[in-house]
Coordinates of C-alpha atoms in Angstrom, one line a residue:
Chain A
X1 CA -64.9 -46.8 -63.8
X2 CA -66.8 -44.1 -61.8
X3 CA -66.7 -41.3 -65.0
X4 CA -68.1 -38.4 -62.9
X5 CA -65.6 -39.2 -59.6
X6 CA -62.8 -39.3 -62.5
X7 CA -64.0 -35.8 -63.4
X8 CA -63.8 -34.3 -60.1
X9 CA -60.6 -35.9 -59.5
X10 CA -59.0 -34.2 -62.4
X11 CA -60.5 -31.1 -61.0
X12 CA -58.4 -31.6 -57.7
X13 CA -55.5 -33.0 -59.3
X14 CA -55.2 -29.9 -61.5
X15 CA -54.9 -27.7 -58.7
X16 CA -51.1 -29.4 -57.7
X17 CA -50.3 -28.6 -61.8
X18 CA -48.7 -24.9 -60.9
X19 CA -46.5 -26.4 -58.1
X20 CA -45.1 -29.0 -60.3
X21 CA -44.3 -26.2 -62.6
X22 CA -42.6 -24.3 -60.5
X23 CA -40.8 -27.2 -59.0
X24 CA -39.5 -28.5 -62.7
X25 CA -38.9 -24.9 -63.6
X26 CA -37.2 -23.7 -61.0
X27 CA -34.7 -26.3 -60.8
X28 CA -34.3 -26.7 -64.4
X29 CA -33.5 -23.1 -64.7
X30 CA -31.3 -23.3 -62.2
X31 CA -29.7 -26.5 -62.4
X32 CA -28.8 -25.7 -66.3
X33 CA -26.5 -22.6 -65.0
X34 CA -24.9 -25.0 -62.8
X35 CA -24.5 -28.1 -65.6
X36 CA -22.9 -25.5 -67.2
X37 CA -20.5 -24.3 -64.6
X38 CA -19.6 -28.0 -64.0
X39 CA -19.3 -29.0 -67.4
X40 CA -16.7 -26.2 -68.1
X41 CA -15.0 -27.7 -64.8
X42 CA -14.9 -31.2 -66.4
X43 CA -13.5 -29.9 -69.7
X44 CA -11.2 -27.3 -68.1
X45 CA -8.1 -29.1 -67.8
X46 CA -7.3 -28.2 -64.3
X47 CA -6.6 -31.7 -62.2
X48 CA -8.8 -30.1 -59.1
X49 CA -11.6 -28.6 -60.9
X50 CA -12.2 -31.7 -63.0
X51 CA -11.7 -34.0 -60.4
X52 CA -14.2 -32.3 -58.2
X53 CA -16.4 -31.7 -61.1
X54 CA -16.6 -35.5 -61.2
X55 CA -16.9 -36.6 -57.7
X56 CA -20.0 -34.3 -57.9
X57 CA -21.8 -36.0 -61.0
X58 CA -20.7 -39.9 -59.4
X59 CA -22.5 -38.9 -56.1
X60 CA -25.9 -37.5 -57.2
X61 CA -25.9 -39.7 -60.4
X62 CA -25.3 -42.9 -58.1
X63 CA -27.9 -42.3 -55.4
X64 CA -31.8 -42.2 -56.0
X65 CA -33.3 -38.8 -55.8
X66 CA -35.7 -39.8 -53.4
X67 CA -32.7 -40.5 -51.2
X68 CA -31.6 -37.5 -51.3
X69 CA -34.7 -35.6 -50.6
X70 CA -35.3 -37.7 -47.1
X71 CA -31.3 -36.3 -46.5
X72 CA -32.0 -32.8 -47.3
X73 CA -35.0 -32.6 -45.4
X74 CA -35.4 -35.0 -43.1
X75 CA -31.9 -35.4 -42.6
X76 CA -30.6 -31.4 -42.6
X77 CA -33.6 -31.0 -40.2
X78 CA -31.2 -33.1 -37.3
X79 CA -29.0 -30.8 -37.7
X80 CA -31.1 -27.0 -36.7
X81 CA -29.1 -25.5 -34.4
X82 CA -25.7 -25.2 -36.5
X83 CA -28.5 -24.5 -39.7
X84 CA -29.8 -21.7 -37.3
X85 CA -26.2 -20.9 -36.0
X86 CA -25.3 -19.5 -39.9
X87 CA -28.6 -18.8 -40.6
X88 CA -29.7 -21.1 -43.7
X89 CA -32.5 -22.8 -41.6
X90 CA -35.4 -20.5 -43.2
X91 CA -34.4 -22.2 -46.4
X92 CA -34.1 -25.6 -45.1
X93 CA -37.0 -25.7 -42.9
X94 CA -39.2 -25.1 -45.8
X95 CA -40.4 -28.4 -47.6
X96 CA -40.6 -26.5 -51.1
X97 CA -36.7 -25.3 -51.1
X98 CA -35.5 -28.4 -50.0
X99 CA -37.7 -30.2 -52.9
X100 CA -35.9 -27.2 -55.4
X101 CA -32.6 -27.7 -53.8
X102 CA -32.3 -31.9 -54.4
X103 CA -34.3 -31.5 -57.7
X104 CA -31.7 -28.9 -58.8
X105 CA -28.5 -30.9 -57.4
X106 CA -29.3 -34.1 -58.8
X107 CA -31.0 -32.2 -62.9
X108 CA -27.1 -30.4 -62.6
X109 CA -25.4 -33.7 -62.6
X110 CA -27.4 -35.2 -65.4
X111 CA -27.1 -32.1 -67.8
X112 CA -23.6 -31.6 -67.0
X113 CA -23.1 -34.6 -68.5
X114 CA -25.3 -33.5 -71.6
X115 CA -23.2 -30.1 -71.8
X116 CA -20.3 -31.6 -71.3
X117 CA -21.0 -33.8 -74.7
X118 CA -22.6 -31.2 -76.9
X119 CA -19.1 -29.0 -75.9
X120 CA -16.7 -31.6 -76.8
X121 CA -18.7 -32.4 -79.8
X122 CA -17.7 -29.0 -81.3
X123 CA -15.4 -29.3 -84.6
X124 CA -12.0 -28.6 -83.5
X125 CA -11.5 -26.9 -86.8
X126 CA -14.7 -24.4 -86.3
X127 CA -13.0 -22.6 -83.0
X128 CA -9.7 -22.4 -84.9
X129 CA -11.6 -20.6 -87.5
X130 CA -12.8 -18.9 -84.8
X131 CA -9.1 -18.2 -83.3
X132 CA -8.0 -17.4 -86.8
X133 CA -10.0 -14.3 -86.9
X134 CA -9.5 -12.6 -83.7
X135 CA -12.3 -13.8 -81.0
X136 CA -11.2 -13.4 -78.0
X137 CA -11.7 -16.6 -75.4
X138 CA -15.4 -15.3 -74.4
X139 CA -16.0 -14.2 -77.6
X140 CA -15.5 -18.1 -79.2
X141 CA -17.5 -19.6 -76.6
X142 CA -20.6 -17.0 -76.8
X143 CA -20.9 -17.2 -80.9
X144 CA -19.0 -20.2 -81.9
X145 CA -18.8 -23.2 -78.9
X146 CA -22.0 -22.4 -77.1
X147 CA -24.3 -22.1 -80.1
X148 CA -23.0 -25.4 -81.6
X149 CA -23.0 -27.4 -78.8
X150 CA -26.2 -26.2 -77.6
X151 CA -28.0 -27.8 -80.9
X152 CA -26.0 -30.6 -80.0
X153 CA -27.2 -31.4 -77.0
X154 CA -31.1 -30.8 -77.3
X155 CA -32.1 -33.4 -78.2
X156 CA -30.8 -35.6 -75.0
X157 CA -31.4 -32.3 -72.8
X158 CA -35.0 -32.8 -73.9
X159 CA -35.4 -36.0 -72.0
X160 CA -33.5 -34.5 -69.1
X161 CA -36.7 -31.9 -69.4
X162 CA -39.2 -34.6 -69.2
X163 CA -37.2 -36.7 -66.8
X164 CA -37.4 -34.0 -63.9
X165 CA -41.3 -33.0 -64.9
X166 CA -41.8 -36.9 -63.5
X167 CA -39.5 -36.6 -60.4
X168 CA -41.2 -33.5 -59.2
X169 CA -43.7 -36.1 -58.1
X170 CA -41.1 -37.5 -55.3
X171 CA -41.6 -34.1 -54.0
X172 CA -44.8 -35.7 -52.4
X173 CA -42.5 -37.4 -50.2
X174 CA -41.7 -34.2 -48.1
X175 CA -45.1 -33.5 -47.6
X176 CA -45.8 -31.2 -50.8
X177 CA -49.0 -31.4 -52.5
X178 CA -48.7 -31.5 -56.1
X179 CA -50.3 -33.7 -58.5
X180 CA -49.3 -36.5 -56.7
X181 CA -49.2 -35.9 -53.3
X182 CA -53.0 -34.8 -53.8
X183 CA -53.6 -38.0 -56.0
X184 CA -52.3 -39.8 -52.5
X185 CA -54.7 -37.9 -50.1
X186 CA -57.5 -38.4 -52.6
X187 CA -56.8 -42.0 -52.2
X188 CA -57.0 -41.9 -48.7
X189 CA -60.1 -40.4 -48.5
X190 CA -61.8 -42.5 -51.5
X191 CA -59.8 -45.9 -51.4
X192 CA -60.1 -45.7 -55.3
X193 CA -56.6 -46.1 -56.5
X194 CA -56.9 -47.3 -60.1
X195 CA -59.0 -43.8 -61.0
X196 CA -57.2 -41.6 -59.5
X197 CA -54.1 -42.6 -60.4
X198 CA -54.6 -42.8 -63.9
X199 CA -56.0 -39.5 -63.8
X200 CA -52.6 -38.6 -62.7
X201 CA -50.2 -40.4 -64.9
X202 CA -52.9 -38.4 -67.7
X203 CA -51.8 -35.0 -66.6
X204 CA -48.2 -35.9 -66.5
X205 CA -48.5 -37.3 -70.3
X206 CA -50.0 -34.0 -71.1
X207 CA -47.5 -31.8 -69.4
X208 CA -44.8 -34.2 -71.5
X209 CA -46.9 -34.2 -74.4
X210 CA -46.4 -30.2 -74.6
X211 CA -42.7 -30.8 -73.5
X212 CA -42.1 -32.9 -76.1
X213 CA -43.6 -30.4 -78.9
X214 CA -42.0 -27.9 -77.8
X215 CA -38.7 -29.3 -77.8
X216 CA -39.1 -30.4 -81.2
X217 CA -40.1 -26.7 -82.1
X218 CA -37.1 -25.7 -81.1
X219 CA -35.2 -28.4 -82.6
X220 CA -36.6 -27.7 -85.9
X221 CA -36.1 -23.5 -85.4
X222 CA -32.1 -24.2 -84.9
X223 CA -31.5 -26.3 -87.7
X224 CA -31.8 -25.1 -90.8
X225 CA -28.3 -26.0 -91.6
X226 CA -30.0 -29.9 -91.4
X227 CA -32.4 -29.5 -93.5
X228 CA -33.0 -29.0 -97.4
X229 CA -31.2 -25.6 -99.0
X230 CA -33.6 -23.1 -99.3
X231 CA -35.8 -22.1 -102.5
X232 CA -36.3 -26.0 -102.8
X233 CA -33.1 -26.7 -104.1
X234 CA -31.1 -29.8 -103.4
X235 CA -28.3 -30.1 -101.0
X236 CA -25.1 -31.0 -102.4
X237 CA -24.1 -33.5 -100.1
X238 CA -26.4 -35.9 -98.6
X239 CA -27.4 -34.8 -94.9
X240 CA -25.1 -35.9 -92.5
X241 CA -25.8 -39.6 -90.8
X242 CA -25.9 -38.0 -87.5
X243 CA -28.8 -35.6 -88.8
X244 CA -31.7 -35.8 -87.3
X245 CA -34.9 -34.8 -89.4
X246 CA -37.9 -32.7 -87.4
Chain B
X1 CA 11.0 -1.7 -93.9
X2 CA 7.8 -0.4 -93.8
X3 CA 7.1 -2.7 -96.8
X4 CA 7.7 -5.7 -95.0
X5 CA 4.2 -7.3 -94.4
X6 CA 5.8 -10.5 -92.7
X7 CA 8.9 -11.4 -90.7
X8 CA 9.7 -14.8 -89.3
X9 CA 12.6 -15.6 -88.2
X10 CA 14.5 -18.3 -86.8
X11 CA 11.1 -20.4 -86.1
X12 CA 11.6 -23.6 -83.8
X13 CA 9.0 -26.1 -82.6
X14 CA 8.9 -29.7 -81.3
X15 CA 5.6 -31.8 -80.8
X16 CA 6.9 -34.4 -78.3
X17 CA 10.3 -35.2 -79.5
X18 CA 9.8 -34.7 -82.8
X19 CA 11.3 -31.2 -84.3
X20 CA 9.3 -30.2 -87.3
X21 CA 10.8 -26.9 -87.4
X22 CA 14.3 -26.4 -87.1
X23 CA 15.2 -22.7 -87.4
X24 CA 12.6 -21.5 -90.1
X25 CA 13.0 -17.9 -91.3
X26 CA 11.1 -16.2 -94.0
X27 CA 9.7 -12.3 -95.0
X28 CA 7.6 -11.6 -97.1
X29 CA 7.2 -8.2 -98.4
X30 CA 3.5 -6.3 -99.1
X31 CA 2.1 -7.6 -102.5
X32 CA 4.3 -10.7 -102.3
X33 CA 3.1 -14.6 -103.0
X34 CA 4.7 -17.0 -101.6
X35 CA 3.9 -20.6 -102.7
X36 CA 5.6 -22.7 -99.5
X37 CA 6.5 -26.6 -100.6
X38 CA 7.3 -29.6 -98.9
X39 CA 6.1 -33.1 -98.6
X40 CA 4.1 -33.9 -95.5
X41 CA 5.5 -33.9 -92.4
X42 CA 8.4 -31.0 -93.4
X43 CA 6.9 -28.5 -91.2
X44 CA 4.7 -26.2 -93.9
X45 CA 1.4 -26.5 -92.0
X46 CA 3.2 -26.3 -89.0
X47 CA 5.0 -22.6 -89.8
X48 CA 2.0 -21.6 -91.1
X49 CA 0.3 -22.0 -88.2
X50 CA 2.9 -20.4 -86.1
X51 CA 2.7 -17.1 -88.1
X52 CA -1.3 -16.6 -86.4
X53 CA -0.1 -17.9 -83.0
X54 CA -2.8 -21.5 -83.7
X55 CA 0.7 -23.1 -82.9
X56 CA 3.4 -21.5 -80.1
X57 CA 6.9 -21.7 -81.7
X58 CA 9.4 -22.2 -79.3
X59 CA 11.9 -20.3 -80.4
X60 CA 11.9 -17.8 -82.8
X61 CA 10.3 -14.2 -83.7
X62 CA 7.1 -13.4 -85.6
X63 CA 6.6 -10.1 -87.1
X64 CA 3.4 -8.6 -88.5
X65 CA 3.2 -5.1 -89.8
X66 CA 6.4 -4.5 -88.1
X67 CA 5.0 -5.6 -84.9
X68 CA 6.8 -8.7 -83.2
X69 CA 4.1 -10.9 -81.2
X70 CA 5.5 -11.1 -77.2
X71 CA 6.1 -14.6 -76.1
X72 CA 7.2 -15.8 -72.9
X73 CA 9.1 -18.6 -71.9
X74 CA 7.0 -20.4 -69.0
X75 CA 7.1 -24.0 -67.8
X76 CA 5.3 -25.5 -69.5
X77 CA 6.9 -24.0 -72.9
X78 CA 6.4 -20.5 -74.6
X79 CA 2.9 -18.8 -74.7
X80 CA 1.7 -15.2 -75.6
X81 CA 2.7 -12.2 -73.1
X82 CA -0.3 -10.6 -74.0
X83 CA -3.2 -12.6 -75.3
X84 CA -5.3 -9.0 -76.6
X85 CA -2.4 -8.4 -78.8
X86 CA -2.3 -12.0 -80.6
X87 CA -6.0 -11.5 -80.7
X88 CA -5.5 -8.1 -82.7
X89 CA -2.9 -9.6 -84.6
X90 CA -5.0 -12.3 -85.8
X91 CA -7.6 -9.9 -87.1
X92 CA -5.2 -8.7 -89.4
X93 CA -4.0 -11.9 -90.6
X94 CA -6.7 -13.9 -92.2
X95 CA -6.6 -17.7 -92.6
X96 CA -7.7 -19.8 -95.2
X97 CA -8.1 -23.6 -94.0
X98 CA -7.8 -27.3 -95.5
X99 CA -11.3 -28.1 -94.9
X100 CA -13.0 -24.7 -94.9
X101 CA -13.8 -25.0 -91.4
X102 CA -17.1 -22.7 -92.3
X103 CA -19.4 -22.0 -89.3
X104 CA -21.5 -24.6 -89.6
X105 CA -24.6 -22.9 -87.5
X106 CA -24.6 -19.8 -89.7
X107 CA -25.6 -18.7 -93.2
X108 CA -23.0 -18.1 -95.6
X109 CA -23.3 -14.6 -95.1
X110 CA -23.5 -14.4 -91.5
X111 CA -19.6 -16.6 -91.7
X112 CA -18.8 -13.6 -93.6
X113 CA -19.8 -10.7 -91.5
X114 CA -19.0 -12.4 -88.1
X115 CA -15.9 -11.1 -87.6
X116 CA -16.1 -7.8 -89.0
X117 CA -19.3 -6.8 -86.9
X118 CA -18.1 -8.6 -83.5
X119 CA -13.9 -8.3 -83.7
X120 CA -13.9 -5.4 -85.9
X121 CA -17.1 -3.8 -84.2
X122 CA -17.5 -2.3 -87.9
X123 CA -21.3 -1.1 -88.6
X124 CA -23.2 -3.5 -89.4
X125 CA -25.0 -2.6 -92.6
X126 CA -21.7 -1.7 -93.8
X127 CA -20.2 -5.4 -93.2
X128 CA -23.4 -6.7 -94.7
X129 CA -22.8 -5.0 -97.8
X130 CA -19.1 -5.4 -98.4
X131 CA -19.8 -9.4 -97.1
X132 CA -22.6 -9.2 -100.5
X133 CA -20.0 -7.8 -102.7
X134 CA -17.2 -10.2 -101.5
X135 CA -19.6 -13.2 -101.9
X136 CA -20.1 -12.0 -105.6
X137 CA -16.4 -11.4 -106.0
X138 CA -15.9 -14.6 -105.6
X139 CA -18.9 -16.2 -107.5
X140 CA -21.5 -17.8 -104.6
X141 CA -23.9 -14.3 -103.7
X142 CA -27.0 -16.6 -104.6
X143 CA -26.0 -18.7 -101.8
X144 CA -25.8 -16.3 -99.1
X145 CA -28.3 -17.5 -97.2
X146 CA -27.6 -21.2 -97.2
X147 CA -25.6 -22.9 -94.8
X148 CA -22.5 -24.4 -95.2
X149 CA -23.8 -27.6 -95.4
X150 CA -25.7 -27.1 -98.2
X151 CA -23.0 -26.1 -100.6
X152 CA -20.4 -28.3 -102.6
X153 CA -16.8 -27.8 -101.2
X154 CA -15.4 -25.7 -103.9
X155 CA -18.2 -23.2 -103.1
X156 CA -17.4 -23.4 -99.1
X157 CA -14.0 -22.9 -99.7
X158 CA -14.9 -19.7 -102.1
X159 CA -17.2 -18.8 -99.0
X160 CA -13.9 -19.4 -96.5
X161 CA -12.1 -16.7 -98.8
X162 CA -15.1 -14.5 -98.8
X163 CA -14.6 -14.8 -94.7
X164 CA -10.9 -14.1 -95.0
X165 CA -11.2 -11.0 -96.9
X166 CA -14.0 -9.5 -94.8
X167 CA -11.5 -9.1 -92.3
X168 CA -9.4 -6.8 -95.0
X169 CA -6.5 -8.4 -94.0
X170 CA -3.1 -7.3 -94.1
X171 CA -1.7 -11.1 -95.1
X172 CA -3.7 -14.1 -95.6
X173 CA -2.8 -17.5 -94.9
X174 CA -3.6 -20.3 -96.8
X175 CA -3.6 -23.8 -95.6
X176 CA -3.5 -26.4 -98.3
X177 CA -6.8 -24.6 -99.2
X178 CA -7.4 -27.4 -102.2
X179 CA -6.3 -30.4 -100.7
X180 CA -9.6 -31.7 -99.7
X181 CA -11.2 -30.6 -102.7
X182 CA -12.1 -32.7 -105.7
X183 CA -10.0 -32.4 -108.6
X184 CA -12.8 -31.0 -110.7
X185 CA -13.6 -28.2 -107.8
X186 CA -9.7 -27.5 -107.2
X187 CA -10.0 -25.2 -110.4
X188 CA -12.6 -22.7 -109.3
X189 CA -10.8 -22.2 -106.2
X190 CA -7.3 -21.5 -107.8
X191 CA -8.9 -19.0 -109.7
X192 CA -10.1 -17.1 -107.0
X193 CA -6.7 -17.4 -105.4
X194 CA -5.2 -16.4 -108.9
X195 CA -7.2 -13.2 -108.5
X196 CA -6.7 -12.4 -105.2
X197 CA -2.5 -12.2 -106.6
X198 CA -3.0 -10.6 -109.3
X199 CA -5.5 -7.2 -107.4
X200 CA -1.7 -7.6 -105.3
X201 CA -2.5 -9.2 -101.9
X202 CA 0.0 -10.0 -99.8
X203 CA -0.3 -14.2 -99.9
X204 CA 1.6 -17.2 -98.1
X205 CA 0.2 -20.5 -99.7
X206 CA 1.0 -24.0 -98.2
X207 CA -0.1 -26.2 -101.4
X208 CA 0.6 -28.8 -103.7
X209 CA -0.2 -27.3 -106.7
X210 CA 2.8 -26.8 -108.6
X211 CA 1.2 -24.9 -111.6
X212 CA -0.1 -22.1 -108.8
X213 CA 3.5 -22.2 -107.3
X214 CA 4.9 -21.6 -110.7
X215 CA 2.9 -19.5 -112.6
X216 CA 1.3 -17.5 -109.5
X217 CA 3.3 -16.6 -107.1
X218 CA 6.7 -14.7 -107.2
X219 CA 8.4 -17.2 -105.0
X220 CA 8.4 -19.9 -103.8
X221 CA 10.1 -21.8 -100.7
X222 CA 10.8 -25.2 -100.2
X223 CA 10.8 -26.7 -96.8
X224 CA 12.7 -30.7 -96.3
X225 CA 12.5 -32.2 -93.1
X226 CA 11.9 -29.0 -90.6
X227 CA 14.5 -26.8 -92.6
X228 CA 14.5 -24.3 -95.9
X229 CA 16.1 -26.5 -98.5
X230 CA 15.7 -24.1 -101.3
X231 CA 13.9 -20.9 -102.2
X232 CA 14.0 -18.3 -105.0
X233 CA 12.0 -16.8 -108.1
X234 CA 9.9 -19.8 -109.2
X235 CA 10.4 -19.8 -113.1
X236 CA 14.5 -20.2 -112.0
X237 CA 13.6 -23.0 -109.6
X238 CA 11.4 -25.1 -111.6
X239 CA 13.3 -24.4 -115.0
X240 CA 17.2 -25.7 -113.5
X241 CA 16.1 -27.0 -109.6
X242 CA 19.5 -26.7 -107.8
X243 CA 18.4 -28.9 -105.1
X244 CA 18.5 -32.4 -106.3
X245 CA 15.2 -33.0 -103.6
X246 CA 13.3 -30.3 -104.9
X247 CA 13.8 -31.9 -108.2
X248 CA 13.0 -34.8 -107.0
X249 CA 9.5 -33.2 -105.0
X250 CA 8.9 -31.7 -108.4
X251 CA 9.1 -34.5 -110.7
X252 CA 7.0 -36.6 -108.2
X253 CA 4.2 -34.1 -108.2
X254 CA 3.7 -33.4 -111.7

């Protein structure tokens, strides 16, 4: 292996790192708001609202994302004039929205799943305590339900994070360089696969790597009530089974 | 009536087909304890529950402080006319659980002051330092800053009572509040309870402790099958029981 072309490869590669941030971030951001609308939809108990909640989640769940990024782009594209007509072709012309738009769609219907989870896995008891004392309906879900099931659902959220920081790379597809659509014009130009592409899958561990340590920061930050009593005194009762140490 | 601190009348409610209460009626006046019996599945939990609103009666009138909660017949059953004013009336009637039901995110403290700072919007160094006091009151301020999970289930229990009386509640409910408990931590909780009587609060207590329905509370009521079977001063009932049941329920649970 060519050391020195692996070193100016990284160099190159680097440059697509603050796209694929702002692809995963974007849609993350995003996409979490809307798991959380469709989650509440699931759980909500009204027949329509679940039922379309759930028709949502089967399609995006069942069909690849890199499916749905040709159809949003490639396929929207066919249809111009009525996208011109009521006026949403700026956003659909542009490779990058479309990229956010299916990365966004597709991370929803995961983490609504993850949501919907970490919300039914909130002690019934805990929200009648929560009844018992006066909260309104907002007022239970803002300090009681949302702050439980959050710690909840972490853990599998993490992966969801480190799931989408890999699938920004089908973004390439649509003719957006990040990491690896440079990686693939750098192999055009060089016809050194192996180098460059390990290069590649390098910077995506290190993005993950930090992922990961950050989600375990967080992890450790919002349980206390896992871990030992304070002042280094043992717990009562053994930790939970479903406890899981940082 | 002003001294009336609780009024239920006539309480009916079905899960399914079942009736488990069949025209329930109690009051209780400020300062009173009432010690309500029955074996499972005669409705005590059930009333209980209907006095906060955690269970819709069906029929029937509950009235707290001289104020009846609304209900509304609807399709699908009865429900609150106006959810605000269950929500108020909830903050004045505290609850006391089974299983303590302690948030399990927050320190013992912050389960304390939670309702008093966000229902109550009371200041919030002034919650803080009541929730202290209450927590020594009852006997756990050196674990104000642990988590429920880290204390024994006497001392969450003491902790769910230290949440109760935050809220300075006009009655507090208790629901079978040493029935998970083991029976060496059922005394440290009694005594609590025993205290909270004796400073005069106003007290309904679903339990099956017959020495804290005898020698604690001025009356006592005792529920068969979805109806009052028998209810009175609690040294008369347990001394000559004129219900041959409540004999019976007695004997059984000594």
């Amino acid at each position: 292996m060519d050391l020195a072309f692996m070193g100016r490869t990284f160099l190159t590669l680097i440059e697509g790192v603050p796209l694929l941030l702002e692809l995963a971030g974007l849609s993350l951001s995003i996409g979490a708001v809307f798991a959380l609308l469709l989650a509440t939809m699931r759980l909500s108990g009204v027949g329509v609202l679940d039922w379309t909640a759930q028709s949502y989640i089967f399609v995006f769940r069942g069909t690849p994302l890199l499916v749905q990024i040709f159809l949003i782009y490639y396929g929207l594209g066919q249809f111009r004039p009525a996208l011109q007509e009521v006026g949403l072709w700026w956003f659909f012309r542009e490779p990058f929205y479309c990229a956010v738009f299916a990365l966004t769609l597709n991370t929803a219907a995961y983490a609504a799943e993850i949501f919907r989870g970490g919300l039914l896995s909130v002690p019934h008891g805990q929200i009648e305590a929560a009844k018992a004392c006066g909260m309104s309906r907002l007022q239970r879900f803002r300090r009681i339900t949302l702050p439980i099931a959050v710690r909840q659902a972490l853990p599998a959220y993490g992966n969801e994070i480190i799931l989408m920081v890999k699938a920004t790379s089908l973004a390439s597809v649509i003719t957006l360089m990040e990491v690896t659509g440079l990686a693939h014009r750098l192999i055009a130009q060089s016809f050194r696969a192996v180098e460059v592409f390990v290069v590649a899958g390098a910077i995506y561990l290190f993005i993950n790597f930090a992922v990961t340590r950050a989600i375990l920061v967080i992890e450790w930050r919002l349980s206390p009530h896992l871990r030992q009593a304070p002042e280094g005194e043992a717990p009562m009762k053994p930790a939970p089974a479903h406890a899981r140490g940082a | 009536m002003t001294d009336v601190a609780v009024s239920v009348r006539n309480l009916r409610k079905s899960f399914g087909a079942l009736e488990v209460l069949k025209g329930v009626s109690l009051e209780a006046r400020e300062g009173d304890v009432i010690s309500i019996l029955g074996a499972s599945g005669s409705g005590k939990s059930t009333m209980l529950r209907c006095i906060n609103m955690l269970e819709i009666p069906d029929d029937g009138e509950v009235t707290i402080g001289g104020e009846t909660i609304g209900l509304e017949r609807t399709r699908r059953g009865m429900r609150p006319a106006d959810g605000r004013q269950v929500d108020r009336i909830r903050s004045e009637v505290a609850m006391v659980f089974q299983s303590f039901n302690l948030w399990s995110h927050m320190t013992i403290l912050e389960n304390v002051v939670e309702a008093p700072i966000h229902v109550q919007k009371r200041p919030r160094q002034e919650a803080l330092d009541e929730g202290m006091a209450l927590l020594e009151k009852v006997g756990i301020a050196d674990k104000a800053k642990h988590y429920p999970s880290h204390l024994s289930g006497g001392q969450q229990q003491r902790a769910a009572i230290a949440r109760a009386l935050a809220m300075r509640p006009r009655v507090m409910l208790f629901d079978e509040p040493t029935s998970a408990l083991d029976p060496e931590l059922v005394g440290e909780v009694l005594r609590v309870m025993r205290s909270l009587a004796e400073e005069g609060r106003t007290m309904l207590v679903v339990t099956h402790e017959m020495g804290f329905a005898r020698d604690v509370s001025n009356r006592v009521m005792y529920l068969h099958q979805g109806v009052v079977e028998c209810e009175g001063e609690p040294q008369a009932m347990f001394a000559n029981p004129e219900s041959e049941r409540f004999r019976q329920f007695i004997s059984s649970h000594r």
